[in-house]
Coordinates of C-alpha atoms in Angstrom, one line a residue:
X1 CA 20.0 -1.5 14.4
X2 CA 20.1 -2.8 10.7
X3 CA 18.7 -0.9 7.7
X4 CA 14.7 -3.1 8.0
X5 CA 13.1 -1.1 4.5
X6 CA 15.0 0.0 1.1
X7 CA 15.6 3.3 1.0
X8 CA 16.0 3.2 -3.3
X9 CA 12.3 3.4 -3.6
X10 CA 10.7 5.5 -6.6
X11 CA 7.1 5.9 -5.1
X12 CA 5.9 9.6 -5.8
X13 CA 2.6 11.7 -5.5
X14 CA 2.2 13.1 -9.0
X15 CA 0.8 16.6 -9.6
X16 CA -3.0 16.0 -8.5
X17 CA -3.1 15.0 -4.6
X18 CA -4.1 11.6 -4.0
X19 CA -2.1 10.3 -6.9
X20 CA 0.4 8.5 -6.2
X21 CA 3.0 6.8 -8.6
X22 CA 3.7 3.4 -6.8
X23 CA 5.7 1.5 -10.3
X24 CA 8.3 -0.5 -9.3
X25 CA 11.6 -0.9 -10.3
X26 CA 14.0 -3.8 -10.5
X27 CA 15.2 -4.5 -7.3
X28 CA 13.2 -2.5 -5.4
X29 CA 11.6 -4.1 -2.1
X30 CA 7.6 -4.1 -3.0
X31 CA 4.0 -5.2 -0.8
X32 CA 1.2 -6.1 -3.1
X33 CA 3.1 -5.0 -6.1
X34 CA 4.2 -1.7 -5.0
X35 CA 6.8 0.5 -4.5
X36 CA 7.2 1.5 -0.9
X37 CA 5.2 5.4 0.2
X38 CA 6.9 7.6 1.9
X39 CA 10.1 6.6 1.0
X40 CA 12.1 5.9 4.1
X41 CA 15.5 7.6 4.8
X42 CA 18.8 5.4 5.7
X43 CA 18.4 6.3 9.1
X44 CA 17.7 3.6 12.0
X45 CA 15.8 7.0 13.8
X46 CA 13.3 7.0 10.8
X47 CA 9.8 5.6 12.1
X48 CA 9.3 3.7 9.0
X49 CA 12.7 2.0 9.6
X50 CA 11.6 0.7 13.5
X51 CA 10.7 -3.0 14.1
X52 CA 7.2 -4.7 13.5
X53 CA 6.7 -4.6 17.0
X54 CA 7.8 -1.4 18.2
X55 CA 5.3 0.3 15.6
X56 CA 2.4 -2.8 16.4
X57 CA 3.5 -1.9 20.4
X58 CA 2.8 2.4 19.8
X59 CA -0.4 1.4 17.5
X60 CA -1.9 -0.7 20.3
X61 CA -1.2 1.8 23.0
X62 CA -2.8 4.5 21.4
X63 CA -5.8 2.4 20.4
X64 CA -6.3 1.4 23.9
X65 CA -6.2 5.3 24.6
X66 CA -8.8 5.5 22.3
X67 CA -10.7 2.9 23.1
X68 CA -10.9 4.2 27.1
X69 CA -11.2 7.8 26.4
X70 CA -14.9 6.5 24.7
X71 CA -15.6 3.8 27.0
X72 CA -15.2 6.5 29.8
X73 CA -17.0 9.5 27.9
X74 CA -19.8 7.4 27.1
X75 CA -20.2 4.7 29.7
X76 CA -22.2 6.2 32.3
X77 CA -24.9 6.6 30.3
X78 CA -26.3 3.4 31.7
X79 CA -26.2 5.7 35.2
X80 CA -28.5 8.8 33.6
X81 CA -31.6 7.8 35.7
X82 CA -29.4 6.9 38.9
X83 CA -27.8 10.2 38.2
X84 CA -31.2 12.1 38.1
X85 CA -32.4 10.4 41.4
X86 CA -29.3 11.1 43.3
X87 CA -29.3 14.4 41.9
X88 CA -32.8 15.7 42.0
X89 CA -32.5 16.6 37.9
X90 CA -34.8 15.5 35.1
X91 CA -33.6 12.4 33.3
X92 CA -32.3 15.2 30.0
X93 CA -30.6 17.2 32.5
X94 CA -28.8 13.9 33.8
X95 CA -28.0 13.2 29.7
X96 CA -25.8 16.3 30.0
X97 CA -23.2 14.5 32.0
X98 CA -22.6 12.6 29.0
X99 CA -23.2 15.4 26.3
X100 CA -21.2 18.5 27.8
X101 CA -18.1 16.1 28.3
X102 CA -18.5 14.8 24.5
X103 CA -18.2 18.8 23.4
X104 CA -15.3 18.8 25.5
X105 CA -13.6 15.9 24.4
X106 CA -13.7 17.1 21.0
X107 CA -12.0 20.6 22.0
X108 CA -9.1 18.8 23.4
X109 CA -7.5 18.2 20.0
X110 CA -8.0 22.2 19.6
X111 CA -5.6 22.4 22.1
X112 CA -3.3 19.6 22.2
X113 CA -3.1 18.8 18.9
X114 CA -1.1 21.9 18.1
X115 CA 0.8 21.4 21.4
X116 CA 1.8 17.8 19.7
X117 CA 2.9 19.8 16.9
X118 CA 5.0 21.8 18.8
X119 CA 6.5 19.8 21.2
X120 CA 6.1 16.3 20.5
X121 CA 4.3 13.7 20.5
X122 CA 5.3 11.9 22.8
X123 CA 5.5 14.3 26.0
X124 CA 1.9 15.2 24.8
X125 CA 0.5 11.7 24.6
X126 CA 1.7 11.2 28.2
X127 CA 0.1 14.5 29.6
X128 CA -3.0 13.6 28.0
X129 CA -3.2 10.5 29.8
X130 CA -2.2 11.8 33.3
X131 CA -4.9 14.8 32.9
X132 CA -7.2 12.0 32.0
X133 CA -6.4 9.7 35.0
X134 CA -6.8 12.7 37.2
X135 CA -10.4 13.6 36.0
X136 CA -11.2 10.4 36.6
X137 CA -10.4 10.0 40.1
X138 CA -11.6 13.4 41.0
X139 CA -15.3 12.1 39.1
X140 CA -15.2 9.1 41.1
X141 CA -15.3 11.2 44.6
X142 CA -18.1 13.8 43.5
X143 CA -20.9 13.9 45.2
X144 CA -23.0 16.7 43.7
X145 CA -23.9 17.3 39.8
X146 CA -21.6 20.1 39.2
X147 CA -18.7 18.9 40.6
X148 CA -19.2 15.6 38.7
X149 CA -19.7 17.5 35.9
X150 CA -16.6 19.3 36.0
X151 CA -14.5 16.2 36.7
X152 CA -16.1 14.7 33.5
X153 CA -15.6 17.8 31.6
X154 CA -11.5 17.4 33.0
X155 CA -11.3 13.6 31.8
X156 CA -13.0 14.1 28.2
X157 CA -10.5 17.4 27.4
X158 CA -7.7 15.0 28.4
X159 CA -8.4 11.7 26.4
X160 CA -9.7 14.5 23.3
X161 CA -6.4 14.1 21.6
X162 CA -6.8 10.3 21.4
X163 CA -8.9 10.6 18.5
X164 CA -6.4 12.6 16.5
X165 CA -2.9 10.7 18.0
X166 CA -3.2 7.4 16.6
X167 CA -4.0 8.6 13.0
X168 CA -1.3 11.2 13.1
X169 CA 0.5 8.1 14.6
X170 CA -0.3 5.9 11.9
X171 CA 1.0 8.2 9.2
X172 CA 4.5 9.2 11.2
X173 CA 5.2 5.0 11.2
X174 CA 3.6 3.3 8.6
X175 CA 3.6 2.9 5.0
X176 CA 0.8 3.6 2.1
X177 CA -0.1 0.1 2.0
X178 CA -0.5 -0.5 5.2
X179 CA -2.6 2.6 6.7
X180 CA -5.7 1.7 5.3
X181 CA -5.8 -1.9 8.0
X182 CA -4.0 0.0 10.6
X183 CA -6.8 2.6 10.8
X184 CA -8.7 0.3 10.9
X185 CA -7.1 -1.4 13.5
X186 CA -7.4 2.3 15.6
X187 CA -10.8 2.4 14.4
X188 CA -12.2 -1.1 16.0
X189 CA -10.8 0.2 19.2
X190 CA -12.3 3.6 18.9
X191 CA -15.7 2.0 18.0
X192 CA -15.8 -0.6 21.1
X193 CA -15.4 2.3 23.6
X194 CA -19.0 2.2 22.8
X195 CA -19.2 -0.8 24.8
X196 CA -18.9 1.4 28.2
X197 CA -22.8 1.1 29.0
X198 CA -22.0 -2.8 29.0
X199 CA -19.7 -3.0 31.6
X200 CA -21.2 0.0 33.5
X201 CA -24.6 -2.2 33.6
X202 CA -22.8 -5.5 34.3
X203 CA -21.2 -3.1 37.5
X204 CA -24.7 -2.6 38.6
X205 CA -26.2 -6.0 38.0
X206 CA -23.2 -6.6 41.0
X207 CA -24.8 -4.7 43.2
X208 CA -21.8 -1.8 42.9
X209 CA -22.2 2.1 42.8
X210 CA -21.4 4.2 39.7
X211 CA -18.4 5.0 41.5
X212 CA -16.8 1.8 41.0
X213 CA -16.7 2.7 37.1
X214 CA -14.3 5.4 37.6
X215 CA -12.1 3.3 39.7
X216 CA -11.7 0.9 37.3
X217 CA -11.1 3.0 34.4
X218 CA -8.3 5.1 36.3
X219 CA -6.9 1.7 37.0
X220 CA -6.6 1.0 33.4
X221 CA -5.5 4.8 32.7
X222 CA -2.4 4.7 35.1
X223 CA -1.6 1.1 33.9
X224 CA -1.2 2.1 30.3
X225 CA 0.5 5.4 30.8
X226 CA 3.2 3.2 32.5
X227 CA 3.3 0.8 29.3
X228 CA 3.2 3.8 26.9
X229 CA 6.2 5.6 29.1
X230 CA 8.4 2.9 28.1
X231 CA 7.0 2.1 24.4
X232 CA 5.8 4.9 22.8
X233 CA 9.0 6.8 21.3
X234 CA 8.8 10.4 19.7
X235 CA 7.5 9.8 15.9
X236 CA 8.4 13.3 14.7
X237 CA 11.3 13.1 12.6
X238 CA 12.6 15.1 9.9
X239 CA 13.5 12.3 7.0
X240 CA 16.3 12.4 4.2
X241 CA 15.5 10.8 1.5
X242 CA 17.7 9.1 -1.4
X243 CA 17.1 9.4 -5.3
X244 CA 18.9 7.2 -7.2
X245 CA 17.4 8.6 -10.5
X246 CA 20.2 10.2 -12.1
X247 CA 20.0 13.8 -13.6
X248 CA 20.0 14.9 -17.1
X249 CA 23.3 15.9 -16.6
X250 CA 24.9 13.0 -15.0
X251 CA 24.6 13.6 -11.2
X252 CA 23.5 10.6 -9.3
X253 CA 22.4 10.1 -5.8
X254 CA 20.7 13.2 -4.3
X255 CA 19.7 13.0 -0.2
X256 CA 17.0 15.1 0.3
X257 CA 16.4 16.8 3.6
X258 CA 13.3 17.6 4.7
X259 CA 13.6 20.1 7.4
X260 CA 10.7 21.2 9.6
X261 CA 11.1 24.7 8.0
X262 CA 10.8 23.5 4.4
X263 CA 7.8 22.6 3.0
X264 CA 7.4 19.8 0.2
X265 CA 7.9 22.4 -2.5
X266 CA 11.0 24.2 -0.6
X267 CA 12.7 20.8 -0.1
X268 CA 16.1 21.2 -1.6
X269 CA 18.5 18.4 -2.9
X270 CA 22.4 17.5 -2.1
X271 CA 23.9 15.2 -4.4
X272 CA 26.1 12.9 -3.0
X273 CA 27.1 9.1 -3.6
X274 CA 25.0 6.7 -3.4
X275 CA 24.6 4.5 -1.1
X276 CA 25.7 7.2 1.9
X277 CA 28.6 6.3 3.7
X278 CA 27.9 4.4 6.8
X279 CA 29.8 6.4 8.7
X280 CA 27.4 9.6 7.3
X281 CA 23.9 7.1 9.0
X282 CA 23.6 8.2 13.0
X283 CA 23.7 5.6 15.4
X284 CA 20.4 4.3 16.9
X285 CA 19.0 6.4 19.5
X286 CA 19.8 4.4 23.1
X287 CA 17.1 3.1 24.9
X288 CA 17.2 6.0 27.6
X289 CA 17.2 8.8 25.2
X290 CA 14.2 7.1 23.5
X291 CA 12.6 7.2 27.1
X292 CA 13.4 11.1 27.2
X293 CA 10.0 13.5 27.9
X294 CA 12.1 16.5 26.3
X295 CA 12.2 16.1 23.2
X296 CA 12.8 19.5 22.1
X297 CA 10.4 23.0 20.8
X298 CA 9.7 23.7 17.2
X299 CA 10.1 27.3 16.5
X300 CA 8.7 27.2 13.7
X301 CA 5.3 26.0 14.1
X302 CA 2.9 29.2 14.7
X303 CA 0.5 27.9 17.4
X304 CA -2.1 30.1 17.0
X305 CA -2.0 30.3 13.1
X306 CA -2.0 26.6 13.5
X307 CA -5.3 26.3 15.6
X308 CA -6.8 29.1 13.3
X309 CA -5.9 27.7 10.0
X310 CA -7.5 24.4 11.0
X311 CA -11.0 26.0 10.4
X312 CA -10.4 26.4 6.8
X313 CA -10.2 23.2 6.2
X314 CA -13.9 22.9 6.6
X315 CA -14.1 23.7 2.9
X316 CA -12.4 20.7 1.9
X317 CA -14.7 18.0 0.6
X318 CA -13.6 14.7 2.0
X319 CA -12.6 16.4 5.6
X320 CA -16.0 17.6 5.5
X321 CA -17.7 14.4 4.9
X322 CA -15.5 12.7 7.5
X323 CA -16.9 15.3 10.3
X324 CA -20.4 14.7 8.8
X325 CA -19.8 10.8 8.8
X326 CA -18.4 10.9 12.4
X327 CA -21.1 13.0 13.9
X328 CA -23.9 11.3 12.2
X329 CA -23.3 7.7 13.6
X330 CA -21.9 9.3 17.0
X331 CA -24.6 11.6 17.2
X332 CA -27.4 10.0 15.6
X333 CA -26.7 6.4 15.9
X334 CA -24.8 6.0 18.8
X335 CA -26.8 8.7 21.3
X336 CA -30.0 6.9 20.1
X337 CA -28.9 3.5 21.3
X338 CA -27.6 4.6 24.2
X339 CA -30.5 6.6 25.4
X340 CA -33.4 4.8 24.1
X341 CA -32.2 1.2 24.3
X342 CA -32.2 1.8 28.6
X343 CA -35.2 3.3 28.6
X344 CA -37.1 1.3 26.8
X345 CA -36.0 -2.2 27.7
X346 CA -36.5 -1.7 31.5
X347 CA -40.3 -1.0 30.4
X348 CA -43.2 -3.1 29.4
X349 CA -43.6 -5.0 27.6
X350 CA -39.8 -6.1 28.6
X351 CA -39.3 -5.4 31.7
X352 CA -35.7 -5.8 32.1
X353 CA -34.0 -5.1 35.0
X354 CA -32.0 -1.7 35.7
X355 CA -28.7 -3.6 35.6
X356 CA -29.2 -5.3 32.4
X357 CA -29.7 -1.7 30.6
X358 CA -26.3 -1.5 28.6
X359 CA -26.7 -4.8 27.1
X360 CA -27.3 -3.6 23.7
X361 CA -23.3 -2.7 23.9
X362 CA -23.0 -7.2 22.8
X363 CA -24.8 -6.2 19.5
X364 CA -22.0 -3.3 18.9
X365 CA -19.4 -5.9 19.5
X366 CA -21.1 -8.2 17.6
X367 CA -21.4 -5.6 14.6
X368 CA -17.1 -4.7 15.1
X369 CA -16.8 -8.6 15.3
X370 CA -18.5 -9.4 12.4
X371 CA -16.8 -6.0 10.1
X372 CA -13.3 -7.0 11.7
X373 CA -12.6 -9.8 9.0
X374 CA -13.0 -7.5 5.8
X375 CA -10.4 -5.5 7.1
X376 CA -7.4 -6.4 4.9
X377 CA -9.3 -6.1 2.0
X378 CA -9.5 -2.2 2.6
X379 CA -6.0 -2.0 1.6
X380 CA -6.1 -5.3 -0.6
X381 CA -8.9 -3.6 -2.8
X382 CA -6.8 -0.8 -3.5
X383 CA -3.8 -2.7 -4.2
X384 CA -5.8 -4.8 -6.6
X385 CA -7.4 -1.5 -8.4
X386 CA -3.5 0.3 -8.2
X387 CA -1.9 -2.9 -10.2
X388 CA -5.0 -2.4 -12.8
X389 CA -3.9 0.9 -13.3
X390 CA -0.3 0.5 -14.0
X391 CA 1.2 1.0 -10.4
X392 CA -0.7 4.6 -10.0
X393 CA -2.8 4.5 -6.6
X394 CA -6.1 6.9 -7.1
X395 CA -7.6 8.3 -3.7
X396 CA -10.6 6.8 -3.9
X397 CA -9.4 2.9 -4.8
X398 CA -10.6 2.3 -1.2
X399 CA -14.3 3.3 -1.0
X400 CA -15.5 0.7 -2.9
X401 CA -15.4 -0.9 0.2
X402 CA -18.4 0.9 1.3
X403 CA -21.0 -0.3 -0.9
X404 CA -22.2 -2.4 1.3
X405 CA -21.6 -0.2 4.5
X406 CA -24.3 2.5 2.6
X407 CA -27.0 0.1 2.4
X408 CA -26.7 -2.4 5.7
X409 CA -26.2 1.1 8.3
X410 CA -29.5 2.5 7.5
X411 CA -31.6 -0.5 7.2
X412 CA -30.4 -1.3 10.5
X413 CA -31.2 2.2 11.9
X414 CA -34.5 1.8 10.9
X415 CA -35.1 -1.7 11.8
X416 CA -33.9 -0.2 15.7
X417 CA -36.3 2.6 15.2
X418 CA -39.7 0.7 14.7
X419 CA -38.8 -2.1 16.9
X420 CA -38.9 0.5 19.7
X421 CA -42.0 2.1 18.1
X422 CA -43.9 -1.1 17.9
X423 CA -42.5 -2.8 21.0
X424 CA -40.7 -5.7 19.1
X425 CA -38.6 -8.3 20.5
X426 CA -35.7 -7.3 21.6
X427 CA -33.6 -9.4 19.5
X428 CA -34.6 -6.7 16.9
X429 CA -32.7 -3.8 18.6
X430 CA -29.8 -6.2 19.0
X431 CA -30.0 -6.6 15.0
X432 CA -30.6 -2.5 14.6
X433 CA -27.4 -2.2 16.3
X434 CA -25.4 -4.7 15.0
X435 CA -26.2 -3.7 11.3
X436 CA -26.1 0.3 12.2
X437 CA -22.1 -0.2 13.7
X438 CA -21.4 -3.1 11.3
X439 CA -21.8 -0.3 8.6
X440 CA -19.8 2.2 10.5
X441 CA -17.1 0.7 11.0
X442 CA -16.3 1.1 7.4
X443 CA -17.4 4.7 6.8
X444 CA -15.4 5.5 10.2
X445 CA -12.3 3.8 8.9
X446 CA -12.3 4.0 5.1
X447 CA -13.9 7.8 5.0
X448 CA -10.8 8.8 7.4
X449 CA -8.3 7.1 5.4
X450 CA -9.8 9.2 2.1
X451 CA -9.7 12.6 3.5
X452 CA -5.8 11.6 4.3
X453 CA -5.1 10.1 1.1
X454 CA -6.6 12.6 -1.0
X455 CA -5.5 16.5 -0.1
X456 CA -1.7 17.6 0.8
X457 CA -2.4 19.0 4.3
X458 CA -1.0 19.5 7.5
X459 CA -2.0 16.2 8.8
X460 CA -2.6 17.7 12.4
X461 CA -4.3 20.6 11.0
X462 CA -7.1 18.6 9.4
X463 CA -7.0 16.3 12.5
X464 CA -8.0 19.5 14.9
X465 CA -11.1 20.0 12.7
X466 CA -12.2 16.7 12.0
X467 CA -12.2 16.1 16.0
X468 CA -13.6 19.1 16.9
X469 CA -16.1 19.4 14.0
X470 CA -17.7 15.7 14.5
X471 CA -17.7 16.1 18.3
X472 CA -19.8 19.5 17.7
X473 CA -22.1 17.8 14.9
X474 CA -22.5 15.0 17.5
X475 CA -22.7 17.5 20.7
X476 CA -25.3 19.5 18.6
X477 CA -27.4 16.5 17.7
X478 CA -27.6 14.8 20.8
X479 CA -28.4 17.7 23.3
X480 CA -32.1 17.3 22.6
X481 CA -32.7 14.0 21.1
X482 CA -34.0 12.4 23.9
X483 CA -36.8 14.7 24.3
X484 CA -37.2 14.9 20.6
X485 CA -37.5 11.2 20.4
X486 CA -39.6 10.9 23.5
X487 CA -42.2 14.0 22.6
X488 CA -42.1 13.5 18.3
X489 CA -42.1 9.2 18.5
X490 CA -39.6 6.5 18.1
X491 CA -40.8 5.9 14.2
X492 CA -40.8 9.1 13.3
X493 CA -37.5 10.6 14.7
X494 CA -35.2 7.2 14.7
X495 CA -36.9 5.1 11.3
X496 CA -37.0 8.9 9.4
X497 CA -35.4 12.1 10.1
X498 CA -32.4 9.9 11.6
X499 CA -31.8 7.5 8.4
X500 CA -32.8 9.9 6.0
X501 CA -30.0 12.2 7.2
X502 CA -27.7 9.1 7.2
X503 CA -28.9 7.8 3.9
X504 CA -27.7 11.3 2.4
X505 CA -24.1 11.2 4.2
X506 CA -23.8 7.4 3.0
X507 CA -24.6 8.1 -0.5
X508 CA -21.8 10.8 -0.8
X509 CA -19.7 7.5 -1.2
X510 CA -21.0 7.3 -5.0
X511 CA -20.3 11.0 -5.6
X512 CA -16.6 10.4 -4.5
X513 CA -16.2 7.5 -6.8
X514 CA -17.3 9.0 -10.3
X515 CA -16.5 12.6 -9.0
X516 CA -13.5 12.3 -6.7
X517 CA -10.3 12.7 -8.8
X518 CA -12.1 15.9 -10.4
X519 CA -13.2 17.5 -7.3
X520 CA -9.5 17.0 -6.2
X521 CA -8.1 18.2 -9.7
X522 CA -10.4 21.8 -9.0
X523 CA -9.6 21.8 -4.8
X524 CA -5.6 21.8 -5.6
X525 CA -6.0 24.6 -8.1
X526 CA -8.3 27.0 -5.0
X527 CA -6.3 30.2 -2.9
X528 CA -7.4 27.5 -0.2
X529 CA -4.9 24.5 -1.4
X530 CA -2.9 26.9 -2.4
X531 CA -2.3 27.9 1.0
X532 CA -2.2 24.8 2.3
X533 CA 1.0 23.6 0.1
X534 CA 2.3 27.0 1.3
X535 CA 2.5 25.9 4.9
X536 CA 2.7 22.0 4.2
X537 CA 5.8 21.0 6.8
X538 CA 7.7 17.9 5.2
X539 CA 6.9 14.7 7.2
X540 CA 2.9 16.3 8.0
X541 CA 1.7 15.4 4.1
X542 CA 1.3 12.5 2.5

């Protein structure tokens, strides 16, 4: 397979994480007027050198991972009053099918997200998605609440790494310039698993039993873990890099190695010719080694320093604010459309029928649809902003694409909140909605993109704790609200403690702006990053 990307590029993070040095020059292959970050190795085994379409082809099969590990977790909420009629439990104790799973879906990345690390992956992605095809099955044949539970709590652990997967994915395989859209890409199919309660309801207005939404999603879950078997190749790679940039005292061409044992400050430099010698490039990996499930142990990551030391990333700003962001509009947002929009629809003065409960999933499609064109302008904003700057890329060139987002999420979470107070029409919960995941959408994707962008981390480290810090902020959040909501008032609970809480998170997009370079000037110079660079593996940064 040909050379695709030019391996001469000069792209570097300077000395302040999240700055990155993107000038060009002559010669050098560019997008949007920049250099190319990471700088890709000669080899045809690099990610960043694979075809379009093998790196569009592992992108969409992780997304549709995503997209039904959350349709599952959250689509039989529509059920919760079938489930506390067949059960004999209140209608909160029913909610806990779909709250006790959620916890558990965000401790799967405490598991298998060092497991990834450790063994690929590849082989990891694949177990993931068998474990999750066999919860599903098993839920589909339960008859009693605790053995549904269980089965539920099987299939969420599974699907829990899909969350972290396709950003880790997205950083093994893509470049600088194009994360921001591909996340965002991830992120659309992340946020439409929230259309579950739609088809769950549309199941019902057939006439079909609950059961019937398990089948089909295990149908789905065996049908792509066949596609992935064959697409998805191993991403962990070790990358050589060339400098052209010769020395002061002559030398030339250095190829850099970055080991899994070296860290971005141990990396050490050969100098050699440049360009390499073909005969120096390894072949292309045939198709039936690229289909291997072995793909070999690293010694050298500590598993259970690796779990622990995720924790401390908590005390890093912009991971924080992506937990917070996450388990706001999961928790907050999300639970409250799913469990008040049922209830209250199938009540006077609407009177809607059982089946037609999960509708409010079109107005979350609707909200995805409508954010889905701005998309490219995520990455096109900070390309516009790096070229201002004289080729160096700031962090936070991106969030000015949540201005918007901080003002249309909240008005739209308390439009939903006093149409169910005052009994409105119910075009205005389809407007709360729409507005409330319009403006998600955004903060999901852009406030992700940040916290990797802007701190020199162990990618999958920060990815444990932003999965299973959000799914907790969520889990914690929810577990109550529907009695909150039902004993304190719709007003009260959804139009105010709810939107002032995401009013707060939203407006953190302001502080980052002014703020965000300093705050990442005094975190890089913390025992904390200090650490952090210390056990930074080459290939897990930036």
């Amino acid at each position: 397979m040909a050379i695709i990307h030019d391996v001469h590029s000069h792209a570097h993070e300077e000395d302040v994480p999240g700055t990155v040095n993107l000038q060009v020059k002559e010669g050098e292959e560019t997008h949007y007027g920049q250099a190319l970050f990471p700088v890709p190795s000669p080899d045809p085994n690099d990610p960043l050198q694979w075809p379009t379409w093998k790196k569009n082809s592992i992108l969409l099969s992780c997304s549709i991972f995503s997209f039904l590990g959350n349709s599952a977790l959250i689509g039989p909420s529509t059920y919760i009053g079938l489930y506390a009629h067949e059960f004999g439990v209140s209608a909160n104790t029913a909610a806990g099918l779909i709250n006790y799973p959620n916890l558990a879906f965000g401790f799967g990345s405490l598991l298998l997200v060092p497991l990834y690390r450790k063994f690929g992956r590849r082989p990891v992605m694949l177990a993931s998605m068998l474990t999750y095809a066999v919860g599903l099955i098993a839920a589909s044949q339960c008859t009693t609440y605790g053995g549904l539970m269980g089965a539920r709590v099987v299939h969420a652990f599974g699907s829990g790494v899909c969350e972290a997967l396709p950003v880790q994915l997205v950083n093994d395989i893509f470049f600088l310039h194009e994360r921001g859209q591909k996340l965002g890409w991830y992120t659309v199919a992340l946020c439409l698993g929230a259309t579950g309660p739609m088809f769950s309801g549309f199941m019902l207005a057939g006439g079909q039993s609950w059961r019937l939404y398990f089948y089909v999603e295990f149908a789905f879950a065996v049908a792509l873990l066949i596609f992935s078997f064959f697409v998805v190749e191993e991403t962990r790679y070790h990358r050589k890099i060339i400098h052209d940039a010769p020395s002061p005292e002559g030398t030339t061409t250095g190829l850099a190695t970055t080991g899994s044992n070296k860290t971005e400050e141990a990396i050490t430099e050969e100098h050699v010719s440049s360009p390499p010698s073909p005969s120096l490039i390894p072949a292309r990996k045939p198709f039936s080694q690229q289909l291997s499930l072995w793909t070999g142990i690293d010694h050298n990551e500590p598993f259970f320093l690796m779990i622990a030391r995720s924790f401390t990333y908590l005390l890093v700003p912009s991971t924080f604010w992506v937990i917070t962001t996450y388990g706001i509009y999961i928790g907050l947002c999300g639970f409250a459309f799913s469990f008040i929009f049922p209830i209250k629809i199938v009540e006077a003065p609407y009177n809607w029928s059982q089946t037609n409960a999960g509708l409010h999933s079109i107005a979350t499609i609707i909200g995805f649809g409508t954010a889905l064109p701005f998309l490219p302008y995520v990455d096109k904003l900070a390309a516009y902003l790096t070229k201002r700057n004289n080729g160096i890329r700031e962090a936070e060139m991106r969030l000015g694409m949540l201005l918007p987002a901080m003002i249309i999420a909240p008005a739209g979470q308390v439009l939903f909140g006093m149409a169910a107070e005052e009994n409105l029409h119910w075009i205005a919960y389809m407007f709360g909605v729409a507005m409330t995941q319009w403006g998600g959408y955004f903060y999901f994707t852009v406030t992700l993109a940040y916290a990797v962008d802007s701190y020199t981390a162990n990618l999958s480290e920060m990815l444990i704790i932003m999965n299973l810090g959000k799914q907790a902020i969520s889990f914690g959040l929810s577990i109550e609200v529907l009695n909150w909501i039902l004993t304190t008032g719709y007003a009260k609970v959804i139009a105010g403690a709810f939107t002032g809480v995401l009013v707060l998170n939203n407006l953190m997009v302001l502080v980052f702006m002014a703020f965000g370079k300093r705050i990442r000037v005094a975190t890089s110079k913390t025992w904390l990053a200090r650490m952090h660079r210390s056990s930074a593996v080459a290939g897990e940064t930036h």
